[in-house]
Coordinates of C-alpha atoms in Angstrom, one line a residue:
X1 CA 113.7 107.4 74.7
X2 CA 113.3 103.5 75.0
X3 CA 109.7 102.1 75.3
X4 CA 109.0 98.4 77.5
X5 CA 108.1 96.2 74.9
X6 CA 104.4 95.7 76.3
X7 CA 104.4 99.6 74.8
X8 CA 103.3 100.6 78.7
X9 CA 105.5 103.3 79.3
X10 CA 108.7 105.6 77.8
X11 CA 111.2 107.0 79.4
X12 CA 115.1 108.4 78.5
X13 CA 117.5 105.8 79.8
X14 CA 121.2 106.8 80.2
X15 CA 123.0 107.3 76.9
X16 CA 125.3 104.0 76.6
X17 CA 123.1 101.8 78.9
X18 CA 121.7 98.7 77.4
X19 CA 118.0 97.4 78.5
X20 CA 117.4 94.4 79.7
X21 CA 113.8 92.6 79.4
X22 CA 112.6 89.7 81.6
X23 CA 108.5 88.9 81.2
X24 CA 108.8 86.4 84.3
X25 CA 107.3 86.2 86.8
X26 CA 106.7 90.5 86.5
X27 CA 107.4 92.5 83.3
X28 CA 111.4 93.9 84.4
X29 CA 113.4 96.4 82.4
X30 CA 117.2 96.6 83.7
X31 CA 118.7 99.4 82.0
X32 CA 122.3 98.7 82.8
X33 CA 125.4 101.5 82.8
X34 CA 128.6 101.2 82.1
X35 CA 130.6 100.0 85.5
X36 CA 131.2 101.9 88.2
X37 CA 134.7 104.3 89.2
X38 CA 137.1 102.7 91.4
X39 CA 133.9 99.7 91.5
X40 CA 134.5 95.9 89.7
X41 CA 130.1 96.4 89.4
X42 CA 127.7 98.2 87.3
X43 CA 124.9 100.4 88.3
X44 CA 121.7 99.8 87.6
X45 CA 117.7 101.2 86.9
X46 CA 115.1 98.5 87.4
X47 CA 111.3 99.4 86.2
X48 CA 109.2 96.6 87.3
X49 CA 106.1 95.3 87.3
X50 CA 104.1 94.1 90.2
X51 CA 100.5 93.0 89.8
X52 CA 97.8 93.0 93.0
X53 CA 98.0 89.5 92.8
X54 CA 101.7 88.6 93.5
X55 CA 102.3 86.2 96.3
X56 CA 104.7 88.1 98.0
X57 CA 104.2 92.0 97.0
X58 CA 101.1 92.6 96.3
X59 CA 100.9 96.3 97.3
X60 CA 102.8 99.2 97.2
X61 CA 102.8 99.3 100.9
X62 CA 104.2 95.2 101.1
X63 CA 106.7 96.4 98.7
X64 CA 108.1 99.6 100.8
X65 CA 108.1 97.1 104.1
X66 CA 109.4 94.2 102.5
X67 CA 112.6 96.6 101.1
X68 CA 113.2 98.0 104.1
X69 CA 114.1 94.0 105.5
X70 CA 117.1 91.7 104.9
X71 CA 119.4 89.8 107.5
X72 CA 121.4 91.9 109.8
X73 CA 124.6 91.1 108.6
X74 CA 123.4 93.7 105.5
X75 CA 123.7 96.3 108.1
X76 CA 120.2 98.0 106.1
X77 CA 119.2 101.6 106.3
X78 CA 116.1 102.8 104.9
X79 CA 114.5 105.8 104.7
X80 CA 110.9 107.0 105.6
X81 CA 108.8 106.9 102.2
X82 CA 107.6 110.3 101.3
X83 CA 105.6 112.0 98.3
X84 CA 107.1 111.5 94.8
X85 CA 106.6 111.8 91.0
X86 CA 106.9 110.2 87.9
X87 CA 106.4 112.0 85.4
X88 CA 102.8 113.8 85.8
X89 CA 101.8 110.5 88.4
X90 CA 102.3 110.5 92.0
X91 CA 104.2 108.1 93.8
X92 CA 105.9 107.0 96.8
X93 CA 110.2 107.3 97.3
X94 CA 112.2 106.0 99.3
X95 CA 115.9 104.7 99.9
X96 CA 118.1 102.4 101.6
X97 CA 121.3 101.1 101.8
X98 CA 123.4 97.9 102.4
X99 CA 126.8 96.1 102.7
X100 CA 127.6 94.0 99.4
X101 CA 129.8 91.9 98.9
X102 CA 131.6 92.4 95.6
X103 CA 134.4 91.0 93.9
X104 CA 137.9 92.3 93.8
X105 CA 141.4 91.7 92.3
X106 CA 143.4 92.2 95.2
X107 CA 140.9 90.5 97.1
X108 CA 138.5 87.3 97.5
X109 CA 135.2 89.8 98.0
X110 CA 134.9 93.1 99.7
X111 CA 132.3 95.0 101.4
X112 CA 130.3 97.8 99.2
X113 CA 128.2 99.7 100.8
X114 CA 125.0 99.9 98.0
X115 CA 122.3 102.4 97.6
X116 CA 118.8 101.7 96.4
X117 CA 116.4 104.7 95.0
X118 CA 113.0 103.5 94.9
X119 CA 110.0 105.2 93.4
X120 CA 106.5 102.8 93.8
X121 CA 104.3 104.0 91.2
X122 CA 100.1 102.7 91.7
X123 CA 98.0 101.9 88.8
X124 CA 95.1 99.8 88.4
X125 CA 95.9 96.4 89.4
X126 CA 99.5 97.0 90.6
X127 CA 101.9 99.2 90.8
X128 CA 105.9 99.8 89.4
X129 CA 108.3 100.0 91.4
X130 CA 111.0 102.5 89.8
X131 CA 114.8 102.0 91.1
X132 CA 118.8 103.1 90.6
X133 CA 120.7 100.1 92.1
X134 CA 124.4 102.0 92.5
X135 CA 127.2 102.4 95.0
X136 CA 127.0 104.4 97.9
X137 CA 130.2 106.1 96.0
X138 CA 129.3 106.8 93.3
X139 CA 125.7 107.7 93.8
X140 CA 125.6 111.3 93.6
X141 CA 126.9 111.4 90.4
X142 CA 125.1 108.6 88.9
X143 CA 121.4 110.2 90.4
X144 CA 120.9 113.0 87.8
X145 CA 120.9 109.3 85.3
X146 CA 117.5 108.7 87.5
X147 CA 115.6 111.6 88.1
X148 CA 116.0 112.6 84.4
X149 CA 114.3 108.6 83.6
X150 CA 111.5 109.4 86.8
X151 CA 111.0 113.2 85.1
X152 CA 110.5 111.8 81.6
X153 CA 108.2 108.7 82.5
X154 CA 105.6 108.2 80.8
X155 CA 102.2 105.7 80.7
X156 CA 102.0 105.9 76.4
X157 CA 98.3 103.5 77.3
X158 CA 96.3 103.3 80.6
X159 CA 98.4 101.0 82.7
X160 CA 97.0 97.7 82.7

């Protein structure tokens, strides 16, 4: 089990994934997995706290709307948010997919469809965004690790 540096939450991160902490501007923890089979990229699970004072994404609704926008060349697709849970707390879940450029030894780069599976969890004074970022090809194989992370996500103290 992993506990956030500020002690606010804990969850079971996938075995062998490493945690990277970024305290500013938002409190963020990114769990980075081993390279995806057949891809030159690594999957990630992110947990980011956004305070209600955030200049661009102050509310869960603004986060959902913001993640649903991108330049046309990325060919973004987004699902409608639906009720979900993180541990014992209510949340909203949605998924986006977009084209991203990844390095390739045979060519400079190639387009790969990336899936971002989001869960937005409101708390007093802001919200958390939990996210799995992975290639479309490997989404189904890595989705169970994210589901376990969500099932085991618990606040250790009252979220601030």
